[in-house]
XYZ file of C-alpha atoms in Angstrom:
751
model
C -105.489 24.604 58.251
C -107.481 22.086 55.647
C -110.003 20.214 56.907
C -112.240 17.402 54.907
C -114.958 17.248 57.232
C -118.200 18.965 57.172
C -117.571 22.316 59.309
C -121.742 22.933 59.214
C -121.554 21.423 63.048
C -118.084 23.000 63.432
C -118.762 25.152 65.994
C -122.226 25.086 69.120
C -123.055 27.049 72.181
C -124.961 25.825 74.927
C -126.230 27.756 78.292
C -124.942 26.272 80.896
C -126.549 25.092 84.591
C -126.896 28.010 86.514
C -125.622 30.622 82.925
C -122.651 30.939 81.660
C -121.627 29.904 77.966
C -120.755 26.970 76.552
C -118.781 26.648 73.067
C -117.230 23.072 71.564
C -115.739 22.248 68.734
C -116.680 19.314 67.045
C -115.250 17.848 63.750
C -116.430 14.291 64.649
C -119.818 14.779 64.625
C -121.150 12.833 62.132
C -118.053 9.797 61.777
C -116.869 7.003 64.392
C -114.083 7.570 65.728
C -112.492 4.364 64.546
C -114.154 4.718 60.944
C -112.206 8.349 60.831
C -109.092 7.219 62.057
C -108.790 4.724 59.042
C -109.570 7.899 56.647
C -106.521 9.440 58.653
C -102.809 10.514 56.018
C -101.060 10.461 59.753
C -99.214 12.241 61.590
C -100.117 15.718 59.101
C -104.071 15.150 59.431
C -103.567 14.297 63.731
C -105.668 18.002 63.560
C -109.005 17.059 62.965
C -109.796 17.221 67.098
C -111.936 19.450 69.424
C -111.689 21.124 73.166
C -114.337 22.904 75.094
C -114.462 26.758 76.780
C -116.106 27.183 79.695
C -118.115 30.934 80.994
C -118.988 30.546 84.668
C -121.186 34.500 85.640
C -118.580 34.716 88.216
C -115.618 35.504 85.381
C -114.280 31.918 85.814
C -112.814 31.024 82.383
C -112.845 26.813 82.141
C -110.299 25.044 79.428
C -110.392 21.337 78.576
C -107.913 20.095 77.582
C -108.047 17.434 75.241
C -104.940 16.046 74.712
C -103.250 13.656 76.830
C -99.936 15.006 79.207
C -97.233 13.250 79.870
C -95.219 16.323 81.188
C -94.667 18.733 77.512
C -97.300 21.006 79.632
C -99.721 20.833 76.343
C -102.502 21.380 80.163
C -101.101 25.078 79.601
C -99.983 25.460 76.253
C -103.081 24.321 74.190
C -105.761 26.491 76.575
C -102.874 29.493 76.168
C -103.693 29.520 72.433
C -107.458 28.999 73.630
C -107.171 32.298 76.006
C -104.703 34.661 73.486
C -108.323 34.267 71.041
C -110.486 35.006 73.575
C -108.637 37.943 75.424
C -110.185 36.339 78.667
C -107.455 36.773 81.621
C -104.913 34.612 82.235
C -105.437 34.663 85.808
C -109.043 33.681 86.049
C -108.550 30.452 84.149
C -108.798 26.942 85.216
C -107.823 23.625 83.280
C -108.668 20.488 83.651
C -108.220 17.494 81.771
C -110.436 17.156 79.294
C -113.090 13.139 79.316
C -112.273 10.594 75.974
C -115.381 11.510 73.720
C -114.142 9.915 70.472
C -116.690 12.050 68.262
C -116.026 15.105 69.567
C -112.340 14.183 70.234
C -110.672 11.789 68.108
C -107.948 10.142 68.543
C -106.476 13.366 71.388
C -103.822 10.861 70.607
C -100.285 12.762 72.987
C -97.423 12.178 70.683
C -95.145 12.705 67.320
C -94.538 16.647 68.896
C -97.784 17.098 67.455
C -100.289 19.053 69.885
C -99.337 22.210 69.871
C -98.924 22.096 66.103
C -102.410 20.490 65.025
C -104.576 22.369 67.766
C -102.549 25.994 66.656
C -105.143 27.179 64.511
C -108.805 25.057 66.046
C -108.626 26.059 69.534
C -107.572 29.853 68.926
C -110.357 29.879 66.463
C -113.355 28.261 69.381
C -110.915 31.367 71.592
C -112.345 33.836 68.717
C -115.671 32.479 67.789
C -116.231 33.218 72.320
C -114.808 36.180 71.769
C -117.384 37.491 68.843
C -121.003 35.772 70.613
C -120.195 37.562 74.378
C -118.949 40.740 71.847
C -122.474 40.281 69.822
C -124.385 39.254 73.010
C -122.755 43.352 74.426
C -124.316 45.302 71.719
C -127.870 43.921 72.078
C -128.062 44.619 75.501
C -126.389 48.044 75.511
C -128.115 48.798 71.862
C -124.458 49.466 69.966
C -123.044 48.549 67.160
C -121.160 45.512 68.229
C -117.677 46.955 65.932
C -117.665 49.519 68.748
C -117.270 46.758 71.051
C -113.735 46.187 72.361
C -112.273 43.707 75.459
C -109.384 43.122 77.534
C -108.744 40.541 80.087
C -111.980 39.669 80.762
C -113.662 42.914 80.475
C -116.257 44.089 77.567
C -116.469 47.766 76.862
C -117.544 50.657 75.729
C -116.795 54.490 74.279
C -120.542 55.158 76.273
C -118.394 54.157 79.593
C -120.754 50.642 79.670
C -119.245 48.092 80.223
C -119.394 44.292 81.523
C -117.161 41.226 82.802
C -117.459 38.448 80.780
C -119.866 36.221 82.917
C -122.586 38.617 82.966
C -122.753 38.639 78.538
C -122.335 34.830 78.975
C -125.823 33.335 78.889
C -127.232 35.634 76.931
C -123.985 34.495 74.282
C -124.819 31.148 74.833
C -128.193 32.008 72.883
C -125.991 33.243 69.519
C -125.869 31.656 66.581
C -121.487 30.716 66.288
C -119.941 33.227 63.642
C -118.753 30.875 60.885
C -115.794 33.279 60.298
C -113.600 34.552 63.066
C -110.046 36.192 62.505
C -107.454 35.828 64.620
C -104.690 37.544 65.888
C -101.608 39.136 64.107
C -98.548 37.620 66.435
C -97.752 41.025 67.024
C -100.772 41.710 68.920
C -100.097 37.769 71.218
C -100.099 38.861 74.778
C -100.793 35.538 76.293
C -99.521 33.728 73.739
C -95.300 33.954 73.821
C -95.617 34.708 77.548
C -94.686 32.268 79.973
C -97.304 30.605 82.442
C -97.153 28.751 84.485
C -97.746 24.418 84.609
C -101.543 24.780 85.575
C -101.044 21.308 87.502
C -97.478 22.789 89.244
C -98.764 23.167 92.576
C -100.772 19.813 92.220
C -97.541 18.253 91.008
C -95.069 19.074 93.555
C -97.622 18.924 96.461
C -98.179 14.679 95.824
C -102.380 15.813 94.654
C -103.787 12.004 92.482
C -102.853 12.806 89.130
C -101.065 9.976 87.457
C -102.718 5.786 86.969
C -100.470 4.892 89.872
C -103.287 7.297 92.182
C -105.981 5.511 90.577
C -108.273 3.727 93.264
C -111.830 2.931 93.715
C -113.776 0.621 96.392
C -112.891 -3.185 95.938
C -110.025 -2.572 94.027
C -107.961 -5.617 93.605
C -104.604 -5.535 92.467
C -103.491 -7.923 89.208
C -99.910 -8.765 88.129
C -98.851 -10.418 84.883
C -95.921 -12.753 84.384
C -94.940 -13.502 80.417
C -92.228 -15.790 78.914
C -89.113 -14.822 80.330
C -87.336 -15.334 76.146
C -88.320 -13.980 72.763
C -89.830 -16.268 71.070
C -91.090 -18.758 74.116
C -94.511 -19.297 74.996
C -96.635 -20.360 78.197
C -96.611 -24.666 78.445
C -98.506 -24.714 81.669
C -98.228 -24.326 84.819
C -99.164 -25.112 88.644
C -100.583 -22.145 90.928
C -101.288 -24.509 93.911
C -98.270 -23.094 95.816
C -99.682 -18.820 95.247
C -102.967 -19.085 95.294
C -102.407 -20.376 99.186
C -100.878 -17.113 100.111
C -102.229 -14.457 101.941
C -104.328 -11.842 100.014
C -104.667 -13.644 96.504
C -107.963 -13.406 95.167
C -107.180 -15.877 91.820
C -104.482 -17.078 89.471
C -105.414 -17.926 85.328
C -104.331 -17.632 82.224
C -105.660 -15.598 79.662
C -104.802 -15.097 75.983
C -104.443 -10.985 74.956
C -106.439 -11.541 71.509
C -108.215 -14.875 70.507
C -107.086 -16.679 67.676
C -107.896 -14.755 63.958
C -107.530 -11.492 65.718
C -106.917 -8.883 63.128
C -104.257 -6.021 65.093
C -103.981 -2.518 64.799
C -101.059 -0.556 64.106
C -100.777 0.258 67.711
C -102.040 -2.743 68.580
C -98.727 -4.074 69.932
C -97.718 -6.933 71.986
C -94.720 -9.503 73.232
C -96.408 -12.218 74.246
C -100.026 -13.384 73.854
C -100.782 -15.465 77.094
C -100.003 -14.994 80.164
C -100.715 -15.624 83.887
C -102.696 -13.132 85.887
C -102.181 -12.417 89.603
C -104.692 -11.477 91.719
C -104.505 -9.802 95.337
C -104.828 -7.172 97.109
C -101.919 -5.491 97.502
C -99.317 -4.816 95.562
C -96.869 -6.803 98.036
C -99.081 -9.907 98.445
C -99.093 -10.186 94.925
C -95.302 -10.149 93.569
C -95.088 -12.456 96.683
C -96.825 -14.694 95.264
C -96.415 -14.666 91.126
C -92.884 -15.559 92.629
C -94.270 -18.955 93.872
C -95.817 -20.294 90.583
C -94.622 -23.072 88.834
C -94.046 -22.790 85.138
C -93.283 -24.713 82.395
C -92.404 -22.544 78.656
C -91.826 -23.722 75.290
C -90.838 -22.869 72.014
C -93.074 -20.833 70.849
C -92.246 -21.241 66.701
C -93.152 -19.303 63.379
C -95.837 -17.046 64.532
C -98.085 -15.966 61.578
C -100.661 -12.417 62.995
C -103.176 -10.297 60.939
C -102.295 -7.146 60.507
C -104.946 -4.100 59.345
C -104.050 -0.900 58.286
C -103.756 2.369 56.033
C -102.612 -0.842 53.336
C -105.469 -2.961 54.087
C -104.481 -6.794 55.482
C -101.556 -7.440 55.709
C -99.809 -10.689 56.680
C -96.754 -10.766 59.270
C -94.609 -13.511 59.967
C -93.350 -13.953 63.464
C -90.117 -15.469 63.346
C -90.029 -18.534 66.594
C -85.760 -17.902 66.414
C -84.709 -17.043 70.134
C -82.214 -14.544 69.601
C -78.626 -13.391 70.482
C -77.491 -9.634 70.571
C -74.061 -10.481 69.657
C -75.940 -12.684 66.618
C -78.302 -10.184 65.603
C -74.887 -7.898 65.390
C -73.022 -10.209 62.170
C -76.198 -10.815 61.071
C -77.002 -6.854 60.432
C -73.386 -6.752 59.142
C -74.325 -9.521 55.997
C -76.733 -7.330 54.936
C -74.777 -4.149 55.432
C -72.728 -6.106 53.555
C -74.725 -7.394 50.416
C -73.591 -11.046 50.944
C -77.151 -12.141 52.397
C -78.045 -12.722 48.495
C -81.884 -13.557 50.369
C -82.978 -9.676 50.849
C -80.906 -6.892 49.560
C -81.558 -3.265 49.846
C -84.430 -1.732 48.627
C -83.644 2.431 46.991
C -85.366 4.554 48.358
C -83.824 7.047 46.556
C -81.382 8.045 43.847
C -80.585 11.141 42.197
C -77.596 11.816 39.228
C -75.106 9.379 39.030
C -73.796 7.774 42.165
C -72.199 5.141 41.071
C -69.532 7.133 38.594
C -69.086 9.522 40.796
C -67.934 7.014 43.693
C -65.532 5.296 40.652
C -63.740 8.811 39.778
C -63.908 9.529 43.023
C -60.517 10.800 44.088
C -61.033 10.404 47.676
C -63.603 7.263 49.794
C -65.614 8.096 52.893
C -67.144 4.637 54.341
C -67.739 4.849 57.796
C -71.017 1.930 59.878
C -72.621 3.125 62.869
C -74.516 1.212 64.943
C -77.808 1.681 67.634
C -78.719 -0.670 70.506
C -82.300 -1.463 71.801
C -83.187 1.043 74.444
C -86.090 0.820 76.411
C -88.855 3.538 77.372
C -88.036 3.645 81.056
C -90.861 5.849 82.390
C -90.590 6.931 85.033
C -94.256 6.350 86.182
C -94.589 2.731 85.903
C -96.770 0.884 83.480
C -99.727 0.364 85.088
C -104.168 0.926 84.346
C -107.051 0.570 85.982
C -110.250 -1.684 84.368
C -113.775 -2.953 85.884
C -115.677 -4.505 82.832
C -118.924 -5.543 83.892
C -121.546 -7.678 80.885
C -122.691 -3.552 79.978
C -120.459 -1.307 80.529
C -116.520 -0.691 80.545
C -114.612 1.854 83.249
C -110.741 2.150 81.918
C -108.805 4.386 83.219
C -104.880 6.047 82.993
C -101.837 6.615 81.758
C -102.499 6.388 77.348
C -101.219 8.611 74.596
C -104.345 7.603 72.430
C -107.389 6.398 74.182
C -109.092 6.994 70.727
C -106.302 4.284 68.916
C -107.741 2.188 71.482
C -110.829 2.058 71.891
C -112.543 0.160 69.045
C -109.590 -2.917 70.175
C -111.860 -2.859 73.379
C -114.690 -2.916 72.215
C -113.240 -5.924 69.968
C -111.860 -8.423 72.696
C -114.701 -7.442 74.808
C -116.988 -7.528 73.001
C -119.297 -4.405 73.765
C -119.867 -1.747 72.138
C -117.571 1.644 71.184
C -120.190 3.838 73.661
C -120.689 1.550 76.099
C -116.816 1.833 76.933
C -115.280 4.765 79.458
C -111.773 5.654 79.197
C -111.012 8.034 81.357
C -107.281 9.285 81.004
C -105.117 10.208 84.041
C -101.748 12.335 83.837
C -98.851 10.402 82.436
C -95.127 9.810 84.623
C -94.236 9.899 81.579
C -94.294 8.209 77.858
C -92.023 9.079 74.507
C -94.578 6.850 72.907
C -94.557 3.909 75.217
C -98.088 4.669 76.193
C -99.124 4.763 72.344
C -99.274 0.815 72.610
C -102.360 -0.584 73.783
C -101.613 -3.968 74.834
C -101.230 -3.005 78.514
C -105.099 -0.945 78.601
C -106.144 -5.203 77.152
C -104.327 -6.600 79.866
C -106.652 -4.759 82.627
C -109.814 -4.993 80.170
C -109.284 -9.627 79.724
C -108.463 -9.887 84.078
C -111.444 -7.540 85.195
C -114.074 -8.878 82.480
C -113.082 -12.349 83.736
C -112.608 -11.572 87.645
C -116.141 -9.065 87.019
C -114.528 -6.941 89.493
C -112.452 -3.831 89.094
C -108.723 -4.433 89.469
C -105.357 -1.712 88.387
C -102.538 -4.245 86.778
C -99.113 -2.632 87.974
C -96.147 -3.734 85.657
C -93.224 -3.959 87.660
C -89.766 -2.109 86.712
C -88.363 -5.642 85.206
C -91.847 -6.849 83.403
C -91.524 -3.606 81.896
C -87.682 -3.733 80.986
C -88.180 -6.845 79.546
C -91.880 -7.091 78.178
C -90.345 -5.144 74.633
C -91.705 -2.366 72.536
C -88.455 -1.079 72.562
C -85.874 1.280 69.703
C -84.906 -0.969 67.275
C -82.321 -2.118 66.622
C -80.380 -0.031 63.703
C -77.060 0.551 61.509
C -75.984 2.873 58.785
C -73.031 2.977 56.455
C -72.638 6.220 54.856
C -69.890 7.278 52.189
C -68.891 9.996 51.035
C -66.990 10.443 46.926
C -64.614 13.067 46.671
C -62.798 14.588 43.771
C -59.309 16.302 43.162
C -60.634 19.490 45.135
C -62.378 17.755 47.820
C -65.262 18.858 46.507
C -68.040 16.414 47.447
C -69.382 15.034 44.806
C -71.221 11.471 45.501
C -73.069 10.160 48.753
C -74.080 6.734 49.738
C -76.875 6.346 52.264
C -77.684 2.503 53.139
C -79.256 1.641 56.152
C -80.666 -1.565 58.100
C -82.711 -2.572 61.349
C -84.561 -5.015 63.427
C -87.494 -5.294 62.730
C -87.439 -1.799 60.657
C -84.606 0.554 58.864
C -84.057 3.979 59.757
C -83.742 6.094 56.534
C -85.594 9.072 55.484
C -83.895 9.642 52.077
C -85.234 12.456 51.710
C -83.367 14.277 54.471
C -80.265 16.411 54.540
C -78.290 16.121 52.335
C -80.485 15.330 50.368
C -81.191 17.655 47.771
C -78.035 19.170 47.870
C -75.420 16.520 46.437
C -76.186 15.595 42.565
C -75.655 12.296 43.189
C -77.069 10.703 45.985
C -78.290 6.834 46.462
C -80.255 5.973 49.715
C -81.145 2.654 50.363
C -82.782 0.146 53.575
C -83.250 -2.859 54.281
C -85.279 -4.945 57.301
C -84.480 -7.791 59.340
C -87.368 -9.642 61.027
C -87.535 -10.857 64.561
C -89.668 -11.467 67.542
C -88.560 -8.792 69.881
C -91.038 -5.844 69.511
C -90.385 -1.990 68.829
C -92.629 0.742 68.712
C -91.898 4.961 68.482
C -89.282 5.988 70.636
C -88.810 9.764 71.207
C -88.313 11.126 67.691
C -88.517 7.422 65.933
C -85.406 6.885 63.409
C -84.152 10.089 63.084
C -82.810 9.303 66.718
C -80.138 6.840 65.313
C -80.497 8.722 61.742
C -79.323 12.370 63.101
C -76.307 10.274 65.048
C -74.760 9.031 62.245
C -75.483 11.055 59.913
C -74.008 14.378 61.994
C -71.104 12.439 62.839
C -70.031 11.789 59.394
C -70.839 14.800 58.444
C -68.265 15.554 60.865
C -65.658 13.536 59.204
C -66.439 14.694 56.102
C -66.125 18.610 56.776
C -61.865 17.619 58.317
C -61.514 15.858 55.195
C -62.544 18.782 52.651
C -60.540 20.567 54.870
C -63.486 22.599 56.087
C -64.831 24.355 59.778
C -68.245 21.619 60.104
C -70.637 24.415 60.377
C -69.430 26.299 57.767
C -69.679 23.308 55.746
C -73.369 22.524 56.617
C -73.706 25.600 55.234
C -72.018 25.300 52.169
C -74.534 22.406 51.515
C -78.053 23.724 52.841
C -76.907 26.282 50.190
C -76.832 24.779 47.006
C -79.955 22.963 48.390
C -82.165 26.564 48.507
C -80.585 28.172 46.104
C -80.640 25.019 43.303
C -81.706 22.434 45.056
C -81.788 18.694 43.379
C -84.583 16.652 43.382
C -88.266 17.456 44.299
C -88.786 16.326 47.078
C -87.119 17.436 50.023
C -88.401 17.150 53.051
C -87.037 20.672 54.789
C -86.739 24.276 54.339
C -83.068 24.988 53.820
C -83.707 28.554 54.773
C -84.238 27.752 58.138
C -82.094 24.845 58.257
C -79.626 27.219 58.333
C -80.820 30.444 60.123
C -80.870 27.445 63.392
C -77.105 26.659 61.903
C -76.523 30.499 62.135
C -77.760 30.874 64.489
C -76.159 28.433 66.578
C -73.229 29.640 65.579
C -73.851 32.629 67.261
C -75.186 31.784 70.458
C -72.405 29.466 70.848
C -69.422 32.152 69.794
C -67.805 29.207 67.260
C -64.974 30.508 66.375
C -64.604 33.103 68.336
C -60.734 32.897 70.247
C -62.130 32.598 73.265
C -63.341 29.618 71.831
C -60.393 28.032 70.302
C -58.951 25.785 73.257
C -62.819 24.223 73.967
C -63.634 20.980 72.950
C -67.006 21.033 70.954
C -68.399 18.694 68.598
C -71.802 20.712 67.080
C -74.952 18.634 65.223
C -77.808 19.880 64.070
C -80.978 17.861 62.349
C -84.901 17.874 60.975
C -87.774 16.170 62.387
C -91.162 16.164 63.422
C -91.144 20.170 61.050
C -88.570 21.905 63.322
C -85.175 22.426 63.072
C -82.537 21.504 65.993
C -78.964 22.295 67.348
C -76.412 21.589 69.422
C -73.160 22.693 70.523
C -71.512 19.920 72.962
C -69.328 21.888 74.880
C -66.840 18.147 76.398
C -63.704 18.468 79.333
C -62.322 15.144 81.081
C -63.212 15.165 84.711
C -61.560 12.117 86.857
C -60.718 10.314 83.204
C -64.085 9.673 82.232
C -65.502 12.444 79.587
C -68.312 14.654 80.582
C -70.295 17.344 78.788
C -70.309 20.732 80.719
C -72.334 22.298 78.873
C -74.809 23.058 75.285
C -75.760 25.848 73.401
C -79.457 24.842 71.810
C -81.025 26.382 68.923
C -84.615 25.776 67.592
C -87.043 26.922 64.580
C -90.630 24.783 66.366
C -91.949 28.292 64.279
C -94.097 30.570 67.105
C -93.205 29.803 70.908
C -96.145 29.078 72.413
C -94.856 29.164 76.233
C -91.537 29.976 76.187
C -90.408 28.678 79.862
C -92.260 24.932 78.574
C -90.240 24.946 75.134
C -87.072 26.294 77.174
C -87.493 23.186 79.564
C -88.894 20.952 76.678
C -85.019 21.775 74.873
C -83.429 20.860 78.359
C -85.161 17.581 79.192
C -84.141 16.283 75.240
C -80.895 17.385 76.027
C -80.507 15.841 79.126
C -82.450 12.350 77.525
C -80.504 12.116 74.251
C -76.603 12.284 76.753
C -77.627 10.180 78.832
C -79.044 7.635 75.977
C -75.486 8.489 73.999
C -73.570 7.356 76.413
C -75.100 4.263 78.495
C -78.846 3.371 76.664
C -78.191 -0.206 75.613
C -80.560 -2.637 75.975
C -79.384 -6.042 74.554
C -80.273 -10.195 74.742
C -78.559 -13.266 74.969
C -81.356 -16.312 73.776
C -84.130 -14.010 74.207
C -83.985 -12.998 77.256
C -83.161 -9.371 77.822
C -79.974 -8.580 79.458
C -80.734 -5.764 81.364
C -83.587 -5.311 83.003
C -83.644 -2.524 86.040
C -82.160 -0.308 86.542
C -78.924 -1.761 88.152
C -77.798 -2.968 85.182
C -79.430 -0.450 82.810
C -77.614 2.863 83.106
C -79.509 6.249 83.328
C -77.982 9.314 83.218
C -77.753 10.984 86.979
C -77.510 13.722 88.409
C -73.839 14.544 88.585
C -73.435 13.589 84.934
C -76.116 16.222 83.332
C -74.734 19.255 82.077
C -73.718 22.371 84.177
C -76.135 24.691 81.690
C -78.016 24.236 79.406
C -78.539 27.264 77.071
C -81.622 27.360 74.790
C -82.360 29.872 72.186
C -85.235 29.849 69.617
C -85.924 31.403 65.945
C -88.076 34.638 66.043
C -90.423 34.170 63.477
C -93.855 33.938 63.134
C -94.693 31.038 61.381
C -97.683 28.874 62.769
C -95.814 25.981 65.397
C -94.216 23.466 64.745
C -92.391 20.153 66.883
C -91.065 20.635 70.028
C -90.923 17.563 72.141
C -88.675 14.714 70.075
C -86.435 17.301 67.376
C -84.438 18.655 69.929
C -83.908 14.746 70.697
C -82.007 13.598 67.733
C -78.574 15.924 67.319
C -77.499 15.273 70.992
C -76.297 12.226 70.312
C -74.384 13.277 67.030
C -72.856 16.206 68.768
C -71.829 14.592 71.656
C -69.899 11.997 69.085
C -68.258 15.396 68.529
C -67.032 16.352 70.582
C -66.662 13.189 72.330
C -63.495 13.099 69.246
C -62.468 16.138 69.546
C -61.823 15.371 73.487
C -60.187 12.001 73.008
C -58.767 11.859 69.423
C -61.302 8.800 68.539
C -64.165 8.649 66.194
C -67.277 6.776 68.043
C -69.111 4.684 65.645
C -71.456 2.325 68.168
C -74.226 3.117 70.682
C -73.987 3.312 73.856
C -69.818 5.179 73.200
C -68.947 4.188 77.284
C -69.060 0.660 75.373
C -66.227 1.514 73.314
C -64.533 4.231 76.264
C -61.143 3.009 78.456
C -62.294 2.979 81.826
C -59.929 5.036 84.147
């Protein structure tokens, strides 16, 4: 792994109180996190992070996990990588969530399927360095060459019969110079990695130990809730809290601005409404009841100008003031998609060969348009955060995905030095991208600063679902040109969305077709959006994989074989040089998927099956979905899944991740949708925002991993996108109808 940071202080050691070794990795020791983040070419350089290893005299190894945990099991998999190279006994490992430290740890970002990927070498290097220091300490103590000492499960031994536990040598090891170069194990020698380990926090989770932000409390803490405008495109005009303030337990009610006028927003400072009303009291119930008694007048917000600061410098963003309605949004998207909206033509993203001529001379042209709605994240744990802001310092705590990205903004809005702000990370009850955006953190801090007391901000489900930060609305039109012999000679995808376009121009089948064109467009909106599990890919895979099945049918080819033929072309004689996928790994997933699912076998001929495979976040995933009709409605009975994510650190946890992605994908493709009327979200809780239910989950999800020694790549997101396409293709086999609009139940006849 390449790293541009100064490595002179790469590793440091110290003696713990009472004896023992502490080893830390620090790549941020010479730069503030905010400055370092500004130079990163995200997401590839999110690898510049840190961790601690502690060994006590009792031979207990404590490993501090640097990344926030929201269920993907990084608090087990990351320490496993350390323990592997340290060669300790996993039974003696204790795992704790590390504190936020923007110098030692950098952003500490959990997202983008990067946790294992970015820590793979740093944490293994830390473990290997600590092991080497323990060996050297034993060598000096015993007067033997270090090369003659071996380690096994936390014990040092020599052929002379001398042996010692790590804890016995830890204090001496801490006085030694940290080795600059250490040799890491070959994958064939792994004994912890690649072997399933139980969730290090599993017992705490199932026994209800206080781990989550909702569990966080301190003496004197008050509860806060906010009231935001009822519609996107509106703002606060005035309010009367006379009645609400007289209700039991209420301490204060006031309006506040999240960002001061002229505030320059960083990339993850997204917020929907800038001025809100805070209701603060003793308990959640009292605050909720008082909020209902507010008398509020709202008014049109009008067009708003905001200043954004990113890697490209400062840019001015114009937020329209219209009250948006889903039907009108779809009409506008259709105008853009058909080129009828001359004000903003599509931008060419990639062009190979001469696609115009290919389509002009084609014997057959297949054209299909796909649409997808806004989606709400709906994390299981409601959005919440704790803050205690004092005149000279601040403590904030709760579930968040990117503490290092939020700290600079906290420092600005609170007018405090960053080193006077303590950020504590709790376990997250779900994230999916929602908790990477810091507005809820800043709201809590603003309220506490105003009242000068510790407060916990809590969103109701209705607050969260009507407050923005959604998966964008998307559309894409795919066109394929076939010659007289049913060969694919041209491919064109044009896509857009509100307020971003979804197109990954260099993804498959780019590189596999001589004449290829990709373009995109965007429509501005005041409805705020953000990363949603596998951003953009979750739509692209659905549309692309559905379309490829139609093309395969028109070509008279088996859908898996058609994909393999294209990938073989991309492998042996690729078109263009910017293809962002490895055709060989892609082929490997499809071939293993074909084998494990029994695709094409006589015993499976009668099954209603759909297939899809996709590349994103540096990994490859594919699914075969078996569907049946149950009570007149389609039901996914079983799924076969194959993933190539390189070395699988913790197989049980990895299978769980894939199974969760499959269930999530089925639910979102069938039911997920959030619509608006005059700026008002029409769904605000689970009674009208449909989620998949237990009896709708597949009876069986059979997960397989391609075995190789490639460094780990992404896993949290890659299995999710192709589920949509596999479900759509299985629906066609089950119903005889192609589905082009999500959620698919919007087109499904009711029994």
